[in-house]
Short mmCIF file of C-alpha atoms in Angstrom, two decimals:
data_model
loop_
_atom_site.label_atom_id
_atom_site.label_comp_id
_atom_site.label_asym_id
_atom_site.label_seq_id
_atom_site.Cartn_x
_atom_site.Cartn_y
_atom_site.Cartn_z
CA UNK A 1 157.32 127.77 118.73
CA UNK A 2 156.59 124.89 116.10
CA UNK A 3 152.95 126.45 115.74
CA UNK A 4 154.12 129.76 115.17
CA UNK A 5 156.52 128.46 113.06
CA UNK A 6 153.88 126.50 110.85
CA UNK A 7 152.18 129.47 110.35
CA UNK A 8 154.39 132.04 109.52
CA UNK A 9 155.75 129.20 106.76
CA UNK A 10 152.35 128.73 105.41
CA UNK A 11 151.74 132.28 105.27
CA UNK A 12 154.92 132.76 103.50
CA UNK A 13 153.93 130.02 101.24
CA UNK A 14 150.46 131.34 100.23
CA UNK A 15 151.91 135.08 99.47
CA UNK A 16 154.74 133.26 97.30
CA UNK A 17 151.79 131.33 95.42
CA UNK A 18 149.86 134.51 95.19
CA UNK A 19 152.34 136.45 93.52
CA UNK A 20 153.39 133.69 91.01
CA UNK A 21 149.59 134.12 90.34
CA UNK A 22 149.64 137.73 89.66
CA UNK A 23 153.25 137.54 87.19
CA UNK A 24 151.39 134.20 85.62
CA UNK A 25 147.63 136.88 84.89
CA UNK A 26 150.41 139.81 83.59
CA UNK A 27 152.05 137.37 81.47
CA UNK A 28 149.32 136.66 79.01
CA UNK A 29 146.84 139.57 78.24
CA UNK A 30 143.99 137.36 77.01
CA UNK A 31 144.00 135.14 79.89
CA UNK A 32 143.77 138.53 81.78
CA UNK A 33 141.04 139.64 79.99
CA UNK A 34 139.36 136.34 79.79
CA UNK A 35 135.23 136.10 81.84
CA UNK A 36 135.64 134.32 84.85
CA UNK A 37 134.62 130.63 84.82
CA UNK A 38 131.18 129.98 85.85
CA UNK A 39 131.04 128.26 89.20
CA UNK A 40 131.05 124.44 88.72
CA UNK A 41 127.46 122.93 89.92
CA UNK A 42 127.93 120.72 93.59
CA UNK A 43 127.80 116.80 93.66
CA UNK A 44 124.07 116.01 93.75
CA UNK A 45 123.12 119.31 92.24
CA UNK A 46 119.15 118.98 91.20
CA UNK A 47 118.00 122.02 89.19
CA UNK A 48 114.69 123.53 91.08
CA UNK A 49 115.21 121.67 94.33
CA UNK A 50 116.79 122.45 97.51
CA UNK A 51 119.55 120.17 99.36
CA UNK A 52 118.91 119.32 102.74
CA UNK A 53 121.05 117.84 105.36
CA UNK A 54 118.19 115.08 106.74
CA UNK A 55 115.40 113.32 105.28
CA UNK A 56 112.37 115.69 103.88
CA UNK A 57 109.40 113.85 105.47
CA UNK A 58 105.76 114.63 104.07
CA UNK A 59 102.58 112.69 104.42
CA UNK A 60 100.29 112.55 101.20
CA UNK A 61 96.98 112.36 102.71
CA UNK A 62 93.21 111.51 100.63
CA UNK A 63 89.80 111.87 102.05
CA UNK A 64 87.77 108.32 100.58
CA UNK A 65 84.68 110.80 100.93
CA UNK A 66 84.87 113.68 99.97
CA UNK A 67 87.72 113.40 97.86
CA UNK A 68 89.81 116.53 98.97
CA UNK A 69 94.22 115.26 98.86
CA UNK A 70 96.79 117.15 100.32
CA UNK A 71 100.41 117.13 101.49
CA UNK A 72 101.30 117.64 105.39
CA UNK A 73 105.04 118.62 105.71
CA UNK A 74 106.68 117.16 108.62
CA UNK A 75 108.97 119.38 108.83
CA UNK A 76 107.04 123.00 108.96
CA UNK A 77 103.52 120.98 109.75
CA UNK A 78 101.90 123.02 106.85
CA UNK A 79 99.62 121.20 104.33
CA UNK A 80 99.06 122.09 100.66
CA UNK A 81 96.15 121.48 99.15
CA UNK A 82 96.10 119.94 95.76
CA UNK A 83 93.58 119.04 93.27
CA UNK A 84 90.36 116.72 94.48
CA UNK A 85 89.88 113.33 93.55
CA UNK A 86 86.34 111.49 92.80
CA UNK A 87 85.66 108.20 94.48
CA UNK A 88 89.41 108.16 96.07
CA UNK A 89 90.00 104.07 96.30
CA UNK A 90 93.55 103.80 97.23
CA UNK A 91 97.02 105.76 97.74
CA UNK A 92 100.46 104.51 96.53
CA UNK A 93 103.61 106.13 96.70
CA UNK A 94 107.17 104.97 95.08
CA UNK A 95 109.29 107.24 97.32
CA UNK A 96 108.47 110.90 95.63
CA UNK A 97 105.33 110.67 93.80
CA UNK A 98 102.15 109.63 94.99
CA UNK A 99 99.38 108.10 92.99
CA UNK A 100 95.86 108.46 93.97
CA UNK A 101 93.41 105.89 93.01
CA UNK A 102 90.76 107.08 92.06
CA UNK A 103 87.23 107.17 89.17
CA UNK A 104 88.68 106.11 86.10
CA UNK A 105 91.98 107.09 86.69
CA UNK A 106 95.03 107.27 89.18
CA UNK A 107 96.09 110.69 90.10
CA UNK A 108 99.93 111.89 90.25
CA UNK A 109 101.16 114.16 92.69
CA UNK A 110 104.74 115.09 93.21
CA UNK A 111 105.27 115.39 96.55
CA UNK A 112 108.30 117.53 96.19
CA UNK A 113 110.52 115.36 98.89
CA UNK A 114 113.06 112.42 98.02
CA UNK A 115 116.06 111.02 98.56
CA UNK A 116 119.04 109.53 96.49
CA UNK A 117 120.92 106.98 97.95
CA UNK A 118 124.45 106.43 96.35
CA UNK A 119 125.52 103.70 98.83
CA UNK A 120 128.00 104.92 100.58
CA UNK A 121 126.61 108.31 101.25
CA UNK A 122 122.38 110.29 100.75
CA UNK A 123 121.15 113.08 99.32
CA UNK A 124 118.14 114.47 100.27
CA UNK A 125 115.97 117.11 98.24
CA UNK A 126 112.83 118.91 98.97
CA UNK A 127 110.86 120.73 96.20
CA UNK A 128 107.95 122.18 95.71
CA UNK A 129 104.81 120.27 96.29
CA UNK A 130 102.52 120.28 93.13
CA UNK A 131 100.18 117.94 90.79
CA UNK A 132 101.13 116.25 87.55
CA UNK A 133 98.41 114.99 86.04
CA UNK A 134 96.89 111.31 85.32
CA UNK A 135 97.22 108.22 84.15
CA UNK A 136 94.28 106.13 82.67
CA UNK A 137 92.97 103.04 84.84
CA UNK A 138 92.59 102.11 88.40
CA UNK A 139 93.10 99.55 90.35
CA UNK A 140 96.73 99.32 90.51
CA UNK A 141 98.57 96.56 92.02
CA UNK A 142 102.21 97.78 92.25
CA UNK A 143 103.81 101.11 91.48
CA UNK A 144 107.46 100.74 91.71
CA UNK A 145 110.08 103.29 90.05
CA UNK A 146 113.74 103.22 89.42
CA UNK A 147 116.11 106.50 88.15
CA UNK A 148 114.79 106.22 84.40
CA UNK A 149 110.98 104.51 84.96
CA UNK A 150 108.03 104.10 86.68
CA UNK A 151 105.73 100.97 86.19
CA UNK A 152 101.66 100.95 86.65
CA UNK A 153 100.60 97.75 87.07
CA UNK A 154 96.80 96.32 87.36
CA UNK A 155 94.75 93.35 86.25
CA UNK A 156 95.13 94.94 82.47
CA UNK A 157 98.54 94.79 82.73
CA UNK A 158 101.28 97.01 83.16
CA UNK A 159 102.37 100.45 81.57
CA UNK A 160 105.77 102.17 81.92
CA UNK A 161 105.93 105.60 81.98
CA UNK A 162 109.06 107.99 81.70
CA UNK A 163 110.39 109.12 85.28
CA UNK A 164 112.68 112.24 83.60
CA UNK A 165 108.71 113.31 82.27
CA UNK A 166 107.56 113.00 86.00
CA UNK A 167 109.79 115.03 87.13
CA UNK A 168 109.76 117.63 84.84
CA UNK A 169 106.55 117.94 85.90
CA UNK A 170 103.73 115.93 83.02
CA UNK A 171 102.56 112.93 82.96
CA UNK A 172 103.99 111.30 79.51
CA UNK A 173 102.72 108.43 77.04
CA UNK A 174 102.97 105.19 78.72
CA UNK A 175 104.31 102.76 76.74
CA UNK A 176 102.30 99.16 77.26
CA UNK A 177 104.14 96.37 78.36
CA UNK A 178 103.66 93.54 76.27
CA UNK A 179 104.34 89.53 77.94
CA UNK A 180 103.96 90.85 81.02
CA UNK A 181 101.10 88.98 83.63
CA UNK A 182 98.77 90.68 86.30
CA UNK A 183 101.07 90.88 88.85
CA UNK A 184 103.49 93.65 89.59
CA UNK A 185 106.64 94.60 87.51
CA UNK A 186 109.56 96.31 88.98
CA UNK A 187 112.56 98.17 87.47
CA UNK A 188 115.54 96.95 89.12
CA UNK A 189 119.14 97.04 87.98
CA UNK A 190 118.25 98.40 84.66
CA UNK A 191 116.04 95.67 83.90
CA UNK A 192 112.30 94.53 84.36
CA UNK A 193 111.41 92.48 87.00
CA UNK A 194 108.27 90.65 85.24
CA UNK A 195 105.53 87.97 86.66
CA UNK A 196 104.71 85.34 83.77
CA UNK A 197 104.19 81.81 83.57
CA UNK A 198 106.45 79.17 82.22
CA UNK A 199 106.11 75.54 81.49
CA UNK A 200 102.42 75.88 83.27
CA UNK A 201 104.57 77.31 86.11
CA UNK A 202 104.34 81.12 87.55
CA UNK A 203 107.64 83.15 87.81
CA UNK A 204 109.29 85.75 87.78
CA UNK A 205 111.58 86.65 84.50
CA UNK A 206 113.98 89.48 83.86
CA UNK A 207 113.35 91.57 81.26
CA UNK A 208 115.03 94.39 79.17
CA UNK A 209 113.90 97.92 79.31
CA UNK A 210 111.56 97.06 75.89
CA UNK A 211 110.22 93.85 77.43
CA UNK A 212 112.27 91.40 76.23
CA UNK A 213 112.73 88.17 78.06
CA UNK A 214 116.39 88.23 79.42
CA UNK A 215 116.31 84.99 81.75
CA UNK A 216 114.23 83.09 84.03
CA UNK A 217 114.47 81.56 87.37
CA UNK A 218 114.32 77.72 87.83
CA UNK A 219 112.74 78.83 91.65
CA UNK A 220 108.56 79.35 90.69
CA UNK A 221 106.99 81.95 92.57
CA UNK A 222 102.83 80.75 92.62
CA UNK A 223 100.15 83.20 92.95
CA UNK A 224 102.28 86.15 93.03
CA UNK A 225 100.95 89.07 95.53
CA UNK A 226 102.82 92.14 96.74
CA UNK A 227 106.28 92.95 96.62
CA UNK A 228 108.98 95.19 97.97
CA UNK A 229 112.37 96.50 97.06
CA UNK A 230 115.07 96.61 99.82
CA UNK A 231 118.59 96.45 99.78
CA UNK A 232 118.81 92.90 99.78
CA UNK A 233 116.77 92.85 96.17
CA UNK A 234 113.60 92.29 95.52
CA UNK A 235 111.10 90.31 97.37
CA UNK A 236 107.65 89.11 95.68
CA UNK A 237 105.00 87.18 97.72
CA UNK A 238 104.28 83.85 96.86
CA UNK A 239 102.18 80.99 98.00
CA UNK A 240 104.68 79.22 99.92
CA UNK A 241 106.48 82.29 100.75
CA UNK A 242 108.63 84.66 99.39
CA UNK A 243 110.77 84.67 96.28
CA UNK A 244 114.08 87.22 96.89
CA UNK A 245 116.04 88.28 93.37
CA UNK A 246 118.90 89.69 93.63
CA UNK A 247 121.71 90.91 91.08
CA UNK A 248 125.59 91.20 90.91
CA UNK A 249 127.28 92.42 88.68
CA UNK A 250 125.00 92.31 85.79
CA UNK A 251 124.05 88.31 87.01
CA UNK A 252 120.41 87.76 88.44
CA UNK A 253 119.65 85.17 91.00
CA UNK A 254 116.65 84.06 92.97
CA UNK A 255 116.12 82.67 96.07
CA UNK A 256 112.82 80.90 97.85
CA UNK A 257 112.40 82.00 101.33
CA UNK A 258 109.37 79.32 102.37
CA UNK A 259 107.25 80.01 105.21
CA UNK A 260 109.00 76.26 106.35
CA UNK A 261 105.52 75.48 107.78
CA UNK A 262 101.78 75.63 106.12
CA UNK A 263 100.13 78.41 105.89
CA UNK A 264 96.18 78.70 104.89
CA UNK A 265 95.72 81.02 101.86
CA UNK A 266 93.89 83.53 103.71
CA UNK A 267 96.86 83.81 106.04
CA UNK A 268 99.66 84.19 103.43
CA UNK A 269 101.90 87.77 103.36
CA UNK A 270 100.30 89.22 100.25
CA UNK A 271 101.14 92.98 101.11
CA UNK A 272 104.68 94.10 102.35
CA UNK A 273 105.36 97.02 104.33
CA UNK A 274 108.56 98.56 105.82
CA UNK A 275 110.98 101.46 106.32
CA UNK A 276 112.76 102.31 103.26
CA UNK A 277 116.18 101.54 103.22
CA UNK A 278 115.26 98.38 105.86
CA UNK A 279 115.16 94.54 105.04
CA UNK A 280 112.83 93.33 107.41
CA UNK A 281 109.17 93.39 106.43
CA UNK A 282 105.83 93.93 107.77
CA UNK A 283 102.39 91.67 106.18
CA UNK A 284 99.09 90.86 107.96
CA UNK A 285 98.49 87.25 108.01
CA UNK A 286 94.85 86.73 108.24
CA UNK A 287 92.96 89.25 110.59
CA UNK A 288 94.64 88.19 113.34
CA UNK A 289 98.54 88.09 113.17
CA UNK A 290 101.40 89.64 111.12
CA UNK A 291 104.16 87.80 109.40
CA UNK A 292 108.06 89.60 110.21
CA UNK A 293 109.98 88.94 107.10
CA UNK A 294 113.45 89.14 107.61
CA UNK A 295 115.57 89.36 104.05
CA UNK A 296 118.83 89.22 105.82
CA UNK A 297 118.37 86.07 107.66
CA UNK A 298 116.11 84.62 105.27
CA UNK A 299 113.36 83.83 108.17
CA UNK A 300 109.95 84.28 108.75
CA UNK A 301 108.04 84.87 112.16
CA UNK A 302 104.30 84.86 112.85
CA UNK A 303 103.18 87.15 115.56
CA UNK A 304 99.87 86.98 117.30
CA UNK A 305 98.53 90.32 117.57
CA UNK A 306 94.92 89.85 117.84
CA UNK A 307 92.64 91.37 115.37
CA UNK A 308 94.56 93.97 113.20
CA UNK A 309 94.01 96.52 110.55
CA UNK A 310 98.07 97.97 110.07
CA UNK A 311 101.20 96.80 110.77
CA UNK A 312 104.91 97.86 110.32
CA UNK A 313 108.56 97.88 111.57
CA UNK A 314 111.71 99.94 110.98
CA UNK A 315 113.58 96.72 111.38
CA UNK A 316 117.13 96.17 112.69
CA UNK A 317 116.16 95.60 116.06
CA UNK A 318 113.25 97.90 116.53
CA UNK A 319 109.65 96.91 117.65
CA UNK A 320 107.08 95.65 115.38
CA UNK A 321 104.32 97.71 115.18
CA UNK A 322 100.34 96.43 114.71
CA UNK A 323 97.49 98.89 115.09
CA UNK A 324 94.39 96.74 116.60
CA UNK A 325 90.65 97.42 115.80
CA UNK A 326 90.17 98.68 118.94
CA UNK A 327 92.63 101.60 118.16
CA UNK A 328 95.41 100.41 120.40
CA UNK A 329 98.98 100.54 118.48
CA UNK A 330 100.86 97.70 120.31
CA UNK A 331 104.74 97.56 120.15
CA UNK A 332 105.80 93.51 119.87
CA UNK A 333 109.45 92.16 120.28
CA UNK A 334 109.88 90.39 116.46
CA UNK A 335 112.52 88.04 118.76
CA UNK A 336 110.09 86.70 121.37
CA UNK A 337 106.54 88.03 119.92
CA UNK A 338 106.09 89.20 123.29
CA UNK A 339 104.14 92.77 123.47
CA UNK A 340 106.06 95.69 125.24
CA UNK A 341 104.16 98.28 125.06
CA UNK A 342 101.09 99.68 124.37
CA UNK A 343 99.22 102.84 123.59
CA UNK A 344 95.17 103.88 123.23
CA UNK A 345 95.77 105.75 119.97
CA UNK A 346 92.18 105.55 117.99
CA UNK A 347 89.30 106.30 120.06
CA UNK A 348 86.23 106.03 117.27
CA UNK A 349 85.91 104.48 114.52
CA UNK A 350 88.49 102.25 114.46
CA UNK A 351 86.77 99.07 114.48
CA UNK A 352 84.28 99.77 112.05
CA UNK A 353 87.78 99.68 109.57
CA UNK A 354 89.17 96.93 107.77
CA UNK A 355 92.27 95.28 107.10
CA UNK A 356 94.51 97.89 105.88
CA UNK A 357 92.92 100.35 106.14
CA UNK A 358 94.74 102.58 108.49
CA UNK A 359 97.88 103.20 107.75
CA UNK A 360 101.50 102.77 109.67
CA UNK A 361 104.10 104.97 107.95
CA UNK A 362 107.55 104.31 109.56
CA UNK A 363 111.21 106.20 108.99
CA UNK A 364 113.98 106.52 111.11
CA UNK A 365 112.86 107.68 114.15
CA UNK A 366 109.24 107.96 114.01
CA UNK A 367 106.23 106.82 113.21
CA UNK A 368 102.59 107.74 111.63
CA UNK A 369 99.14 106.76 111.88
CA UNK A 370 96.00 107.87 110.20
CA UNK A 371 92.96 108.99 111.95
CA UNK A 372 90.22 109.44 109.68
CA UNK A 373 87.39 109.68 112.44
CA UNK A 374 89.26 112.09 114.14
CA UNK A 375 90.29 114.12 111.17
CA UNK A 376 94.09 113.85 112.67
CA UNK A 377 97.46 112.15 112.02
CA UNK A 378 99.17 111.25 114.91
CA UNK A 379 103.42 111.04 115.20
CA UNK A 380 104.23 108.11 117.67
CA UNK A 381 107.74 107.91 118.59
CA UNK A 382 108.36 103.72 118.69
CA UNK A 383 111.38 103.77 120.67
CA UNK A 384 109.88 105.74 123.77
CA UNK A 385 107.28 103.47 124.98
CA UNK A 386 104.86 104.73 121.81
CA UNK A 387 104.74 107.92 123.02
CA UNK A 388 103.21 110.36 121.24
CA UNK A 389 105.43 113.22 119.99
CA UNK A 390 102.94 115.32 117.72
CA UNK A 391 99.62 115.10 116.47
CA UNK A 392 98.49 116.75 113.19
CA UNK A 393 94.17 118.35 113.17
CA UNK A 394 93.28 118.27 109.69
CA UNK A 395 90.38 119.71 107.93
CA UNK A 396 89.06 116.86 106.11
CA UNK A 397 89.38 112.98 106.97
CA UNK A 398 92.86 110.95 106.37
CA UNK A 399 91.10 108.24 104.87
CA UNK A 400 94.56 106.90 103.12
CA UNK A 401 97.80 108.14 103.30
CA UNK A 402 101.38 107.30 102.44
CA UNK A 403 104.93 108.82 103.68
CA UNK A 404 106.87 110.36 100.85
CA UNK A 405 110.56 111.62 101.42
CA UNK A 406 112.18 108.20 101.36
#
């Protein structure tokens, strides 16, 4: 009876509202003759992109020899062409755009896939794939972006460029940014996270959005190469390991995370790599072993892989991942260093590659490698003994390649 009951009330309840409604619309003859209001735009709403319920994967892909770029969608497998490149050097990607290296100038594509993370819930968008046009200068050592700006940096220094331009599609003005050094420069937190050198010292420095010094950090971060941003803050690489700034409400810190042991230069962490989203970190060390940075527990671990060309890990308790030059992919415990498991992946060419270059994408669930001999991209999944789930044939060579989506 009580459902019944519940009903019938609530029925009752919604007629009664219904016809207060209609005496409320006869009451007043301009509200009755008043447009209806136009429907109010969803949380998250992005004008010319679609809302989707998981992460938009896609793979922006460059062929060193040819020069021929395109954009493989992991979600329908289709690949869009987009415009050539001459003497393709390198591939970068900041999330959603990806910025080709190439003859006098880096290339922008907008990889139409990206995701918004408010904290305590993620959007995720999908657009249309398309190119944007280029910036002046190669040789780029750090791209990094935040809401409002994207940074180029390279030995000449570092230009910011507007990310609301970007999107819309053109590649603006960038504006020079003046007491900056040759490292990389990150937007973080509304400010500029700058290299410099102080008292004969390197650090880093925080800076406004026009370049003005807002503070520096006591902690000095020598010889500063690569960097990442996690959730933890930002980590740069340093010669006796890794400097971590963080902020809290509106207060920056710095922290040293030393290596706590030393390390030869040629075997320091000078390029990160990692899922987005995840605080432990990926870096060869030498040609034979890969440093596991983890920002959490402020440690660092030194696996023995044998000679390497790629590594990276999703983190949080999943395997780290090192791609040898023999074209084996070998799954490590980060805890032990112990391998468990192991997988033929690369049959040619592999070992006539260097350091870095064949690439290990990594998201949630899967992971990608590059085959440029083989013309193919291959989807590993980590957590079922490496198997792999798909495998991409391509009409030119992967040479480089970078996940975008993230």
């Amino acid at each position: 009876m009580t459902p019944r009951k519940t009903r019938t009330t609530t029925a009752l309840s919604l007629a009664a509202l219904t016809g207060i409604g209609l005496l409320a619309g006869c009451q007043s003859g301009s509200d009755a003759k008043a447009p209806p209001k136009a429907a109010a735009k969803p949380h998250g709403y992005v004008e010319g992109a679609e809302e989707a319920s998981e992460q938009q994967s896609r793979l922006v892909l460059a062929d060193a020899a040819t020069g021929t770029v395109g954009a493989l969608d992991l979600v329908t497998g289709d690949v869009t062409p987009l415009e050539g490149a001459e003497d393709v050097q390198g591939l970068r990607t900041d999330g959603r755009f990806a910025y080709v290296s190439a003859a006098g100038a880096t290339h922008v594509v907008d990889s139409g896939a990206w995701t918004v993370d408010h904290g305590d819930h993620v959007h995720y968008y999908r657009a249309a794939i398309r190119d944007v046009g280029s910036v002046a200068g190669t040789g780029a050592v750090g791209i990094h972006s935040d809401q409002a700006l994207t940074a180029v940096s390279s030995a000449a220094g570092t230009k910011l460029y507007d990310r609301a331009a970007l999107e819309a599609g053109t590649v603006p003005a960038g504006r020079a940014l003046t007491g900056a050094g040759s490292g990389p420069v990150v937007p973080y937190k509304e400010h500029l996270l700058v290299t410099g050198t102080e008292a004969g010292k390197d650090t880093v420095e925080v800076h406004d959005r026009e370049g003005t010094r807002v503070t520096s950090f006591e902690e000095p971060c020598a010889q500063v190469r690569g960097s990442a941003v996690t959730r933890r803050g930002v980590v740069f690489g340093c010669a006796d390991g890794a400097l971590l700034v963080s902020e809290d409400k509106g207060t920056f810190d710095a922290e040293k995370i030393p290596y706590g042991t030393a390390v030869k230069p040629s075997e320091r962490a000078a390029g990160f790599h990692h899922r987005a989203g995840s605080t432990t970190l990926a870096a060869l060390s030498g040609d034979d072993a890969v440093w596991v940075l983890d920002v959490t527990d402020r440690t660092w671990t030194r696996v023995e892989t044998g000679p390497v060309l790629s590594a990276n890990t999703a983190g949080e308790g999943s395997p780290l991942l090192a791609l040898g030059t023999d074209g084996v992919l070998t799954a490590y415990d980060t805890a032990t260093g112990r391998s468990v498991a192991r997988k033929q992946l690369l049959s040619q060419g592999a070992e006539s590659e260097g350091p870095g270059s064949v690439a290990i994408e990594v998201d949630t669930t899967r992971a990608y490698v590059n085959d440029a001999a083989a013309r193919k991209v291959h989807e590993i999944d980590y957590n079922d003994r490496l198997r792999v789930a798909r495998t991409f044939t391509l009409d030119f060579a992967p040479t480089y390649m970078v996940e975008t989506g993230r």
